[in-house]
Coordinates of C-alpha atoms in Angstrom, one line a residue:
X411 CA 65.1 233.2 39.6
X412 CA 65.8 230.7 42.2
X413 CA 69.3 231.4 41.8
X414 CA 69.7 234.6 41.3
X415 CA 68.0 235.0 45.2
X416 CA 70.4 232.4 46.7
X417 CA 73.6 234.9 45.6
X418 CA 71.6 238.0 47.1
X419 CA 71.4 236.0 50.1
X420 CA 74.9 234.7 49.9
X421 CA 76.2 238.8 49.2
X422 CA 73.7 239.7 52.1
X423 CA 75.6 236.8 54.8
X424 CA 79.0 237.6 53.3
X425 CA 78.4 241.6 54.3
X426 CA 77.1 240.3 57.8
X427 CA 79.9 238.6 58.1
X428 CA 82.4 241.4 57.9
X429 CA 80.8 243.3 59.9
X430 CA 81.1 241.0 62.8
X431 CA 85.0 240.4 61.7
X432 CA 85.0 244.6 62.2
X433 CA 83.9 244.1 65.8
X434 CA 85.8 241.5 66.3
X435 CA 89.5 243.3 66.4
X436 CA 89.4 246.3 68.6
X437 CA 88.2 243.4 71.3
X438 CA 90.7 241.4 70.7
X439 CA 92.9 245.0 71.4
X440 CA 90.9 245.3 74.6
X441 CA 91.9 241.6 75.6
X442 CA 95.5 241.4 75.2
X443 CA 95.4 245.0 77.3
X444 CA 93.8 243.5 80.1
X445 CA 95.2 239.8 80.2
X446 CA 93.5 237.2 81.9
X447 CA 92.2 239.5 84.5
X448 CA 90.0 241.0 82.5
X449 CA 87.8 237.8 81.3
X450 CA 84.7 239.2 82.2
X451 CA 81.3 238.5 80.7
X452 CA 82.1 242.1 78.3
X453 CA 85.0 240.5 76.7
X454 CA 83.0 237.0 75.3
X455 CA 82.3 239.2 72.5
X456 CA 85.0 238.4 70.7
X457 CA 84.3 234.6 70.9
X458 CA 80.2 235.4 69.9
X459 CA 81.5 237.8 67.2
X460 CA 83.6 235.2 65.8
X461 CA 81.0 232.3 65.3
X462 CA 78.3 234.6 64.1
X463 CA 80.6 235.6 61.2
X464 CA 81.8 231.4 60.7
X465 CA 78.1 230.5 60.5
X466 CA 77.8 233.9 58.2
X467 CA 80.3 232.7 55.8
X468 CA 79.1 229.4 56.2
X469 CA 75.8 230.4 55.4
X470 CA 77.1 232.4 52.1
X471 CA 79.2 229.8 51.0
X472 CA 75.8 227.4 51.0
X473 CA 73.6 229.7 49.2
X474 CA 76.3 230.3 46.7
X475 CA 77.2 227.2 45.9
X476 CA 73.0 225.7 45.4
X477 CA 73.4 223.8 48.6
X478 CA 70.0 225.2 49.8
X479 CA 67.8 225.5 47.1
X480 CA 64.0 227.0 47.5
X481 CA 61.8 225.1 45.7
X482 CA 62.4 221.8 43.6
X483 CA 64.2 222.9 40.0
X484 CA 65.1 220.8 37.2
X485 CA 68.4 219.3 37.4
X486 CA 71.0 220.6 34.7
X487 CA 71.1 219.2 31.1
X488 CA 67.6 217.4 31.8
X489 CA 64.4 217.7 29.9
X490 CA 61.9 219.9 31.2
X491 CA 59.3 217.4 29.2
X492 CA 58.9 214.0 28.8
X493 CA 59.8 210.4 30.6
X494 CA 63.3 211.3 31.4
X495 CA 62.6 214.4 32.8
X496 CA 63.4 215.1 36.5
X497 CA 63.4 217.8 39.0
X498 CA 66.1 218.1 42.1
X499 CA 64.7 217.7 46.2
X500 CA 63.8 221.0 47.6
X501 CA 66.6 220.6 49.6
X502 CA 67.1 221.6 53.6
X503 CA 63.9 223.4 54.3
X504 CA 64.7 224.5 57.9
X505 CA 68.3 224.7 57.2
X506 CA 67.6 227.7 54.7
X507 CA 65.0 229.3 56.9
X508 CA 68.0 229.2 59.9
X509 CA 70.2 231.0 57.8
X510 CA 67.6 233.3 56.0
X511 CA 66.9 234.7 59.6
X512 CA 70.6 234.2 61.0
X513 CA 71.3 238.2 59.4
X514 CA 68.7 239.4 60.6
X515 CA 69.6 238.2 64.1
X516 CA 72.9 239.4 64.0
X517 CA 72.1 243.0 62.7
X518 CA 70.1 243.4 65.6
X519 CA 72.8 242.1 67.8
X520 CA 75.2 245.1 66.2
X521 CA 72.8 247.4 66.8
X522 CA 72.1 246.9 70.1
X523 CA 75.6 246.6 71.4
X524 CA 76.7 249.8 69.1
X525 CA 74.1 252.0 71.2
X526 CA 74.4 250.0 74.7
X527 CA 75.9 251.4 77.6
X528 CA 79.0 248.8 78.0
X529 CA 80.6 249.6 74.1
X530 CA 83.8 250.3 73.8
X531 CA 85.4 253.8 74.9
X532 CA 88.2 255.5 73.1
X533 CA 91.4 253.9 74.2
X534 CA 89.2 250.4 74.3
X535 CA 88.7 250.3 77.4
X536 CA 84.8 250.0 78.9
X537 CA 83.4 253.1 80.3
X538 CA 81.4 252.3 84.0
X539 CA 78.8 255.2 84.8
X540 CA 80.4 257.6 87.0
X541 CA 78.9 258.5 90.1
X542 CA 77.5 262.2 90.6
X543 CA 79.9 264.5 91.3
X544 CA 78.2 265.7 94.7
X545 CA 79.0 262.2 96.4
X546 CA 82.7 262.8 95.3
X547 CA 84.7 263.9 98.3
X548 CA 87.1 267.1 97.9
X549 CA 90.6 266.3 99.2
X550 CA 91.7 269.2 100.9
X551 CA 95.3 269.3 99.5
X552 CA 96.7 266.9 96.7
X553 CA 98.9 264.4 98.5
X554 CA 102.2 264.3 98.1
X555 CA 103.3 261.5 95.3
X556 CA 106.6 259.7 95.5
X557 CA 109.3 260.6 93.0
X558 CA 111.9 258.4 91.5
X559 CA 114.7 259.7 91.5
X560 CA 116.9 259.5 88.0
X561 CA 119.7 256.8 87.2
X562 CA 122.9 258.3 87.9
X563 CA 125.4 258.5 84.7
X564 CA 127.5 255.0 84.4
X565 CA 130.6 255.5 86.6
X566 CA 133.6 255.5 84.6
X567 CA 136.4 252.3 84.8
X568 CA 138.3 253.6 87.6
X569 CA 135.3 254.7 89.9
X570 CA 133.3 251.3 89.5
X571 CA 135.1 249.4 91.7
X572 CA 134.3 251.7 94.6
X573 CA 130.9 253.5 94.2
X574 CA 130.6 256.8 96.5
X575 CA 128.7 256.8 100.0
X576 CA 126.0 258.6 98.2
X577 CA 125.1 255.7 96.3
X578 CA 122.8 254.6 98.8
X579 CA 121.3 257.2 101.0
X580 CA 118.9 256.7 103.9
X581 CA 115.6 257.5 104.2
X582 CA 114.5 261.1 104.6
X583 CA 112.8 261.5 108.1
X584 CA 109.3 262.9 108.3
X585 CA 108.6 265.7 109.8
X586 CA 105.5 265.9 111.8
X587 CA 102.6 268.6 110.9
X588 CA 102.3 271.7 113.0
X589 CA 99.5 271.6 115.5
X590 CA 96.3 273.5 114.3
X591 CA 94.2 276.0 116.5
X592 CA 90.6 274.0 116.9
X593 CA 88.3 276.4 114.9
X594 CA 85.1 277.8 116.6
X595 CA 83.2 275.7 114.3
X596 CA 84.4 272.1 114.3
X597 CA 84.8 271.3 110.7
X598 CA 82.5 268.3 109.6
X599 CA 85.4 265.8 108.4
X600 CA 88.9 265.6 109.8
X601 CA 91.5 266.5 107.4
X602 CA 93.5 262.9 106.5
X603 CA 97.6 263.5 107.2
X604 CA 99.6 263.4 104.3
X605 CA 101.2 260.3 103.6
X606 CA 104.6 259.4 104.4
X607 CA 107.6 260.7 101.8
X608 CA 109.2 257.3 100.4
X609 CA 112.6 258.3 98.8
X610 CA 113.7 255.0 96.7
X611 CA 117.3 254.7 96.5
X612 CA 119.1 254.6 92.6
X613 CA 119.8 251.2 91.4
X614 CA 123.3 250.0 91.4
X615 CA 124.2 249.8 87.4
X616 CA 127.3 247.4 86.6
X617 CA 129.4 249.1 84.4
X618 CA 131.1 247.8 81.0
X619 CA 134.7 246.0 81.3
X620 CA 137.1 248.9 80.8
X621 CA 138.0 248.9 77.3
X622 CA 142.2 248.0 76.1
X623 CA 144.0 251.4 75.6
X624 CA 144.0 252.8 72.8
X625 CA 147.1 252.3 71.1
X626 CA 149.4 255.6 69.8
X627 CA 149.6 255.8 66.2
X628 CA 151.9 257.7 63.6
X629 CA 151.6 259.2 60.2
X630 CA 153.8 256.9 58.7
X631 CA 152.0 253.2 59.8
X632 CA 150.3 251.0 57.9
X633 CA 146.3 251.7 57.1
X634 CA 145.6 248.1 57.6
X635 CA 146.5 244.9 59.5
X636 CA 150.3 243.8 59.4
X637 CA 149.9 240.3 58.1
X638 CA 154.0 239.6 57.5
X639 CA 157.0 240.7 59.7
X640 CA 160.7 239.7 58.7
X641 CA 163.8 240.3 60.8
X642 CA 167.5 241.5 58.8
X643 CA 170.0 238.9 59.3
X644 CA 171.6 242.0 60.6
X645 CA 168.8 242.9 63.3
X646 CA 169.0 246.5 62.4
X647 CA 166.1 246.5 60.3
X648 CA 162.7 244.8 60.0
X649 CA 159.9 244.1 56.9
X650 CA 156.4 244.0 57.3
X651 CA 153.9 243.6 54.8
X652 CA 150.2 244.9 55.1
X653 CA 146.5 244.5 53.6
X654 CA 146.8 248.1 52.7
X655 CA 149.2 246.9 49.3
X656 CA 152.6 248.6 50.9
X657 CA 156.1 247.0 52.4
X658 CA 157.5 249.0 54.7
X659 CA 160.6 249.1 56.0
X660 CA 161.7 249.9 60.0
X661 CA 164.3 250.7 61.8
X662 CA 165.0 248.9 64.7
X663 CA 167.2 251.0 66.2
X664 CA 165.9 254.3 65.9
X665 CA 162.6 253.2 66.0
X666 CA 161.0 255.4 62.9
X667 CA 160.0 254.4 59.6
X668 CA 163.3 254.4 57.1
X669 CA 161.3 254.2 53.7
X670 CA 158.0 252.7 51.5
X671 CA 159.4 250.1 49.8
X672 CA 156.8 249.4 47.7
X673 CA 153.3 249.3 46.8
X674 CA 151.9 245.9 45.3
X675 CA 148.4 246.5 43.2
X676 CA 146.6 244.4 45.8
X677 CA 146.9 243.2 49.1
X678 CA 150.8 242.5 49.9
X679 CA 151.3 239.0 51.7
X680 CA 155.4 238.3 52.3
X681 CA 158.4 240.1 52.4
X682 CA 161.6 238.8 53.0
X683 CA 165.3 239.6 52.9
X684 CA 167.2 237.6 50.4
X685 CA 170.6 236.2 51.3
X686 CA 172.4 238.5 49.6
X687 CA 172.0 241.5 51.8
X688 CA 171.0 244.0 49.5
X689 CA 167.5 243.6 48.1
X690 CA 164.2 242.2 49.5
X691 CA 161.6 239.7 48.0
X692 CA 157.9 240.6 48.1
X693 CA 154.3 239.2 47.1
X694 CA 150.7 239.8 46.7
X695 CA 147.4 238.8 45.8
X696 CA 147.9 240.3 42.2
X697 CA 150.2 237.5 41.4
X698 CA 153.3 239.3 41.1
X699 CA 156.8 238.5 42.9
X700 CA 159.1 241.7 43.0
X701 CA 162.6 241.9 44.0
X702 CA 163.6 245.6 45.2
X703 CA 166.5 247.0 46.3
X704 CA 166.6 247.5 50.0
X705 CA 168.4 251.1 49.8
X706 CA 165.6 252.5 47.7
X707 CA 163.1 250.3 46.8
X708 CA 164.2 250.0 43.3
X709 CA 162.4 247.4 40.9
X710 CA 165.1 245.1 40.0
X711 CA 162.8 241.6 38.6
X712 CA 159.2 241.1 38.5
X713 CA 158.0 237.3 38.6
X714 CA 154.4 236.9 37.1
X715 CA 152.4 233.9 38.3
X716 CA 150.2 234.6 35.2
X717 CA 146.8 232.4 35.7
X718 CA 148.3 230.1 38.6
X719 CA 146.4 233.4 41.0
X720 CA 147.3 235.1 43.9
X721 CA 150.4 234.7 45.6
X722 CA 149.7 233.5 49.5
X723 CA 152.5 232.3 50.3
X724 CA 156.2 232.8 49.8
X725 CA 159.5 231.0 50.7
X726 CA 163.6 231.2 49.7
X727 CA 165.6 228.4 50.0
X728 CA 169.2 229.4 52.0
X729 CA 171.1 229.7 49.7
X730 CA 168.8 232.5 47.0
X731 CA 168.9 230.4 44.2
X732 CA 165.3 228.8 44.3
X733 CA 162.1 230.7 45.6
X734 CA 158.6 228.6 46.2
X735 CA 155.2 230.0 46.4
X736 CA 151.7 229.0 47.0
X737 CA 148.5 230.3 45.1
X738 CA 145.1 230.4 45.6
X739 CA 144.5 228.5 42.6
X740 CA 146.2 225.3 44.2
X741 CA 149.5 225.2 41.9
X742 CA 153.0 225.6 43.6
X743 CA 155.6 227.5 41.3
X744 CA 159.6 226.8 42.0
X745 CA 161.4 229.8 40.6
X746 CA 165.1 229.6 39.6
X747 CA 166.1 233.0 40.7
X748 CA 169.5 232.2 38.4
X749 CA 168.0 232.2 35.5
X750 CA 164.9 234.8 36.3
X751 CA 163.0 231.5 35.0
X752 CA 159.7 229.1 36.1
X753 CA 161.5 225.7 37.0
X754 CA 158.8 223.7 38.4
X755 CA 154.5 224.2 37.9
X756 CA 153.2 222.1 40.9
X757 CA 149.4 220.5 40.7
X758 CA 147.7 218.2 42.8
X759 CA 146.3 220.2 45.3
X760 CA 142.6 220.8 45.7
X761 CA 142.2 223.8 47.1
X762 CA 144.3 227.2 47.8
X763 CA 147.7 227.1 49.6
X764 CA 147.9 228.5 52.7
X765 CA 151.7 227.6 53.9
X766 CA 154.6 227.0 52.0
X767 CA 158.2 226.1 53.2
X768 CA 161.8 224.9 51.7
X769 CA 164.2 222.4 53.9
X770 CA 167.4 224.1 55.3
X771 CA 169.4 222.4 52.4
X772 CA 167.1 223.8 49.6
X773 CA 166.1 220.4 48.2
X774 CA 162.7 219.8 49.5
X775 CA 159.9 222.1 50.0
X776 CA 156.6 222.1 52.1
X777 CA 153.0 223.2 51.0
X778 CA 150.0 223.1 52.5
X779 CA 146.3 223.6 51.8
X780 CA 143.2 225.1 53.8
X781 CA 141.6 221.6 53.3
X782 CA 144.8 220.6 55.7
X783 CA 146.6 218.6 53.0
X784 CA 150.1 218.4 53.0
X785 CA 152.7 217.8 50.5
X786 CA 156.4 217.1 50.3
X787 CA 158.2 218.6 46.9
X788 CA 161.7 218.2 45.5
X789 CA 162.5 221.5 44.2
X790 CA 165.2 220.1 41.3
X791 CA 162.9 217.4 39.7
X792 CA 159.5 218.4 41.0
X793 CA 158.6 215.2 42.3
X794 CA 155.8 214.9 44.5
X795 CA 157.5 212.7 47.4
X796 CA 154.7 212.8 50.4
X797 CA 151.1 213.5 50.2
X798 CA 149.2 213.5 53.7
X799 CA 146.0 214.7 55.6
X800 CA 147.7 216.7 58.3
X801 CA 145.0 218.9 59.7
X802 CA 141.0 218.7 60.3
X803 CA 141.2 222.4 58.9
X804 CA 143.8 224.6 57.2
X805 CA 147.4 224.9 57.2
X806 CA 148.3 228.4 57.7
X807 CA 152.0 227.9 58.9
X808 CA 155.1 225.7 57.8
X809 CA 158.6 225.6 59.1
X810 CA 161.3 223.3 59.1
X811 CA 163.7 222.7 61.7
X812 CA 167.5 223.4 61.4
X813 CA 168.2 219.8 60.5
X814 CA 166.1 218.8 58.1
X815 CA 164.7 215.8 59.9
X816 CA 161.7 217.5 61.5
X817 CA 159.1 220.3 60.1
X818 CA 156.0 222.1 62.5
X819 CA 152.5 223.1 60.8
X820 CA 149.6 225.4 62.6
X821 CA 146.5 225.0 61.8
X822 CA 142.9 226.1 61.7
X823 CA 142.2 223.0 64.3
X824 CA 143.8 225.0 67.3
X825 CA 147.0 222.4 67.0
X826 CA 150.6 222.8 66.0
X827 CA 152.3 219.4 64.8
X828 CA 155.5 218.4 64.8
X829 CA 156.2 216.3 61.9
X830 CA 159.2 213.6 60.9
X831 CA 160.2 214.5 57.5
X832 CA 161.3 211.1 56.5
X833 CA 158.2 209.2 58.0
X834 CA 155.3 211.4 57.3
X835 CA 154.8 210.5 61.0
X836 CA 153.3 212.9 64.0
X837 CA 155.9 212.8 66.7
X838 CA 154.8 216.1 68.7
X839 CA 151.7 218.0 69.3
X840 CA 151.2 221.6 71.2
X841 CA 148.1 222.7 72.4
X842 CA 146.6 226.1 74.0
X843 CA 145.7 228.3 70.9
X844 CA 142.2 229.2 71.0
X845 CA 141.6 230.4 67.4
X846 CA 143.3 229.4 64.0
X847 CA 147.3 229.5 64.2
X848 CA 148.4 231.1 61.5
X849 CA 152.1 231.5 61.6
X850 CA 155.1 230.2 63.1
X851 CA 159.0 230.7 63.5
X852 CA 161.8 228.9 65.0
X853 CA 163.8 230.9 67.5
X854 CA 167.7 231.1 65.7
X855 CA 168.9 228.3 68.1
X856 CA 165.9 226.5 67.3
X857 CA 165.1 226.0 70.9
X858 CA 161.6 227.9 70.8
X859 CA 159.3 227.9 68.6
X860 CA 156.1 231.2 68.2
X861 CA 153.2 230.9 67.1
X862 CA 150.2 233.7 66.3
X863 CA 147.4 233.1 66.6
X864 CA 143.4 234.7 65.4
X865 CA 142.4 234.5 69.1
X866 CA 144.8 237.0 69.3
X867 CA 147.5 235.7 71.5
X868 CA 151.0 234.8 70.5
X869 CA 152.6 231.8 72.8
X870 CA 156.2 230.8 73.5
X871 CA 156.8 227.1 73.4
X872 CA 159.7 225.1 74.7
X873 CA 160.5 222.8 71.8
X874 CA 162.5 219.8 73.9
X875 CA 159.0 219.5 76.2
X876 CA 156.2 220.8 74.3
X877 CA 155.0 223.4 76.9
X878 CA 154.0 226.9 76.8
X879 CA 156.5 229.1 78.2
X880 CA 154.8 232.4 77.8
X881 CA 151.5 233.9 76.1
X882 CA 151.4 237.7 74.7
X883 CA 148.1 238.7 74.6
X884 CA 146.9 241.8 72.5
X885 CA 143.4 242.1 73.6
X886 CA 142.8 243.9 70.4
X887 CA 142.3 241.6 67.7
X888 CA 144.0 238.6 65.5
X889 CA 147.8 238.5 65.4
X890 CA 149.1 237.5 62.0
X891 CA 152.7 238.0 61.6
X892 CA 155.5 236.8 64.3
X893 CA 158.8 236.8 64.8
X894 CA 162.1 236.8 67.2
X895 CA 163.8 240.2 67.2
X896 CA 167.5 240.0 67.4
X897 CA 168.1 240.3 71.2
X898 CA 165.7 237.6 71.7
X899 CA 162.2 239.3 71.9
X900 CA 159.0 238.8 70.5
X901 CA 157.5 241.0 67.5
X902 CA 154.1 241.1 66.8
X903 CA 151.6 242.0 64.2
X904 CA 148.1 242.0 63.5
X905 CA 144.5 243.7 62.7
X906 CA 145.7 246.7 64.7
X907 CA 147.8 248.0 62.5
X908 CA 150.6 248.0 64.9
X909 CA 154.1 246.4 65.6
X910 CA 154.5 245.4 69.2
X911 CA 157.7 244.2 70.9
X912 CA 156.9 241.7 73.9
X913 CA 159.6 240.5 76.3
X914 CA 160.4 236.9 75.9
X915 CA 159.5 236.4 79.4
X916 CA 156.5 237.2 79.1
X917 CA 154.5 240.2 80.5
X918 CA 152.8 243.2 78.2
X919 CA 154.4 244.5 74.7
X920 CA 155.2 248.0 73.6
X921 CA 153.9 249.5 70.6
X922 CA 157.2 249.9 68.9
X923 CA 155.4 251.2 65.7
X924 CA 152.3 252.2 65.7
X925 CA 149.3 252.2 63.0
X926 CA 148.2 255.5 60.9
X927 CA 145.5 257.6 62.6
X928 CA 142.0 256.3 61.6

């Protein structure tokens, strides 16, 4: 029985208990509204709330648990009878009666603060007793109330610089009231003047840097960033390649679109002009190499990298007997172009290629890796001949010099290098790219070297010093394809969409052929 009483009482503290936790958040409402100035003697409630339900709980969690028995009771699994049996201390006498009255006081407390004249009002704030309404005074006329005046509509690019004179006007003057006839019967207050008008002037808002132009667009552009450009031998005609699977061929001259010259089943990575004048090499992520005919487009070989992946890379040597390209799987292919055949598998790199390159005499080729590993090839034997860390980060773009004896990589580490071939050596390092440099080509007199960039700038260097003779700056995105038009200008593309023609120079490019609309 004694037991059975201690779980009523511990039900009885526990319900108690809640119900101070219910008082407790609405005041906790009323504090954060009123911050720290509003620590008055109302808001200690929450704090008393609080430790009446703790010693509640506490209380409950006693009586439940037999911490406060009633009377002495056997102790479990002892004889009632006999020698051996025992019976358990009565326990904490006054610490039960404490919490057997602790309800009760608490109740009370609720009751009287639920019916007193300080409870909370709707909204939670505390209600004062108002005063009666006869010792209100009637205002005579509602006083005028300050307005503030809208903020005016962001200025547009070419008004921002200078805002108008009304941007700031003066204050209104105030006119003074009429003068009033005296009445016969002098009124028994004085009539309070109105107070004075404050106009507040609109803010000054700093508009958003104008936004680039948007560039013009045609029909016939590419849906998605130009990510290879390749100049005829010619001049008259140019190649670039696009995420959007197509090649497309331009001309120069004219300045339109001469034909689609293909569509690759994924995203289409290189396309250049073989040697021969008369048909065109292109690549993509589904593995395949295609050579087409450059009048129509015609199929005339397809080259399957089978499980070696993705093609991200593609070079020719000179002469168009040997082809080498990189995959993402890490394997280098040689191709004999003679024979339509696989010469040369390649393994030993880690990770995927991300520049290849073959040696103006077609013997040696380049490949490099996004973990910045370099490696020197000979295309007849496949011999690995040079294996080097060249970069902290990727290799995204290889190209020899015109004699051999020197090649220059770009990399995710903001740095070009200039590299002996025979040595393995760095003799030469250029600096200034922000972002990853991820391609480069030689000027045809091999005095200048381009490089584009993902901070979306391409720069001009002078190859003899090392320093930057101009930066092309698209201020629209990451430029991934360079290269030198034939009277010596710059051609760029990149996440755009677009083709741009920059004057060597330096100074601001030309969309020479714009992206599709959209």
């Amino acid at each position: 029985m004694n037991r059975l009483a201690d779980k009523v009482l511990a039900l009885v503290l526990a319900v108690v208990a809640a119900a101070c936790l219910a008082q407790v958040y609405p005041l906790i409402d009323i504090l954060a509204g009123r911050g720290l100035a509003g620590l008055d003697v109302a808001m200690l409630r929450p704090a008393a709330y609080s430790a009446a339900a703790l010693a509640c709980f506490i209380g409950a969690l006693l009586f439940l648990a037999g911490q406060l028995p009633g009377r002495p009771v056997h102790a479990a699994g002892v004889p009632l009878f006999g020698r051996d049996a025992e019976l358990e201390p009565a326990g904490r006498p006054r610490l039960r009666q404490t919490f057997l009255v602790l309800p009760v006081v608490v109740l009370l407390a609720l009751l009287g603060d639920g019916f007193g004249s300080w409870r909370p009002h709707e909204g939670g704030e505390h209600v004062a007793s108002a005063p009666p309404m006869e010792s209100v005074p009637k205002p005579e006329s509602p006083a005028p109330v300050a307005r503030t005046p809208p903020l005016p509509p962001a200025l547009p690019p070419e008004q921002a610089a200078t805002p108008p004179a009304a941007a700031n006007p003066p204050a209104l003057p105030v006119q003074p009231a009429p003068p009033v006839a005296e009445p016969a019967v002098p009124p028994a207050s004085t009539a309070p003047m109105p107070p004075e008008v404050t106009v507040i002037p609109p803010p000054t808002v700093a508009p958003l840097p104008p936004s680039p132009p948007a560039a013009p667009t045609q029909p016939d552009g590419h849906r998605d960033a130009v990510v290879w450009l390749a100049v005829a031998p010619d001049g008259r005609s140019i190649m670039s390649a696009s995420t959007d699977h197509t090649i497309k061929l331009w001309d120069m001259g004219g300045k339109h679109l001469m034909r689609n010259l293909g569509v690759h089943k994924d995203m289409a990575r290189t396309a250049l002009y073989m040697p021969d004048g008369v048909s065109a090499l292109t690549a993509g992520d589904n593995g395949e190499i295609v050579q087409r005919k450059l009048a129509d487009g015609a199929v005339l070989h397809v080259f399957q990298s089978g499980q070696n992946g993705g093609v991200n890379k593609l070079a020719i040597s000179p002469d168009g007997r040997r082809a080498v390209s990189g995959h993402d799987t890490g394997n280098v292919i040689i191709w004999d172009f003679v024979n339509g055949s696989v010469l040369h598998v390649l393994t030993g790199h880690d990770w995927s290629i991300s520049a290849v390159a073959v040696s103006p005499d077609g013997k040696q080729a380049l490949s490099g890796s996004i973990d910045g590993t370099l490696k020197l090839w000979d295309i007849d034997s496949g011999k690995q001949l040079r294996s080097w860390h060249g970069h902290e980060q990727g290799t995204y773009g290889a190209v020899f010099t015109a004699d051999g004896h020197h090649l220059i990589t770009g990399s995710g580490d903001l740095t070009i290098k200039v590299w002996d071939v025979d040595s393995g050596r760095e003799v030469k390092r250029f600096e200034g790219h922000e972002g990853t440099v991820y391609a480069l080509v030689l000027s045809a007199d091999g005095k200048r070297l381009l490089s584009g960039s993902l901070d979306g700038t391409a720069r001009l260097w002078d190859m003899a010093s090392g320093n930057q003779i101009a930066m092309f700056d698209s201020q629209t995105g990451p430029i991934y394809a360079v290269a030198f038009a034939a009277d010596g200008t710059v051609l760029t593309g990149g996440s755009d969409r677009t083709i741009r023609d920059w004057p060597a120079a330096g100074g601001d490019g030309v969309v020479l052929f714009g992206g599709a609309p959209g």
